[in-house]
């Protein structure tokens, strides 16, 4: 009877810890699968911050002929000791309305860190570059911790190529830019004759606090599993002691 009671109690404890683990680790797992990790901050000069899905909506409505404008997007890696490689794609237009196909008529120039990386229609496809091709995204390079870079998009709609008929209906277009950051490693720049770190430094590095979401997830997982094993071990020891303990003798009733 006692053996069945202890087995039932251990089963309940194990189920409770497993449920706690799943609830604790689920949010971290979602973040680890996002296109932009929390350490990569991307936003434009209008105050729009790109969320962790990496999607940036380009929405142009009722633009006048001859109009020129630009948008600056700042990209920062604020995550300590974690470099990322950033890429960018442009979707096919998700909405085109009006007489003109603005995805073809609006000319766009992308300037990254002072260098022109694309020039052509808003659609992202010209004679030599196809930014809609997911297998060949535009590489924005590697971001070390603390790196800040800027992507500038310049737009223009020709003011001489159209008549009033082209603007009888309001012309609108939408497409989405996709940013994706992947954790990477930097080349080893350590000199061959550089001495190894001391034992004390190695111990400090080994027991430092986690920095990334993945490291926190692993730390929580190992901690919970370790506590669970210790608890089970203590219960087993206690149960063994109770089994070895001789039963108390009943005293004879005095007449």
mmCIF file of N, CA and C in Angstrom, residues 239-247:
data_model
loop_
_atom_site.group_PDB
_atom_site.id
_atom_site.type_symbol
_atom_site.label_atom_id
_atom_site.label_comp_id
_atom_site.label_asym_id
_atom_site.label_seq_id
_atom_site.Cartn_x
_atom_site.Cartn_y
_atom_site.Cartn_z
ATOM 1 N N UNK A 239 12.390 7.073 1.306
ATOM 2 C CA UNK A 239 11.550 5.877 1.227
ATOM 3 C C UNK A 239 12.327 4.632 1.668
ATOM 4 N N UNK A 240 13.610 4.548 1.267
ATOM 5 C CA UNK A 240 14.436 3.408 1.660
ATOM 6 C C UNK A 240 14.629 3.358 3.173
ATOM 7 N N UNK A 241 14.843 4.531 3.765
ATOM 8 C CA UNK A 241 15.019 4.579 5.219
ATOM 9 C C UNK A 241 13.761 4.113 5.940
ATOM 10 N N UNK A 242 12.613 4.506 5.410
ATOM 11 C CA UNK A 242 11.354 4.098 6.048
ATOM 12 C C UNK A 242 11.142 2.591 5.932
ATOM 13 N N UNK A 243 11.613 2.001 4.810
ATOM 14 C CA UNK A 243 11.465 0.553 4.649
ATOM 15 C C UNK A 243 12.370 -0.216 5.608
ATOM 16 N N UNK A 244 13.595 0.319 5.847
ATOM 17 C CA UNK A 244 14.541 -0.359 6.730
ATOM 18 C C UNK A 244 14.199 -0.189 8.205
ATOM 19 N N UNK A 245 13.459 0.839 8.526
ATOM 20 C CA UNK A 245 13.142 1.106 9.924
ATOM 21 C C UNK A 245 12.222 0.017 10.462
ATOM 22 N N UNK A 246 12.619 -0.659 11.564
ATOM 23 C CA UNK A 246 11.781 -1.755 12.102
ATOM 24 C C UNK A 246 10.474 -1.218 12.661
ATOM 25 N N UNK A 247 9.423 -1.977 12.499
ATOM 26 C CA UNK A 247 8.126 -1.525 13.035
ATOM 27 C C UNK A 247 8.143 -1.493 14.560
#
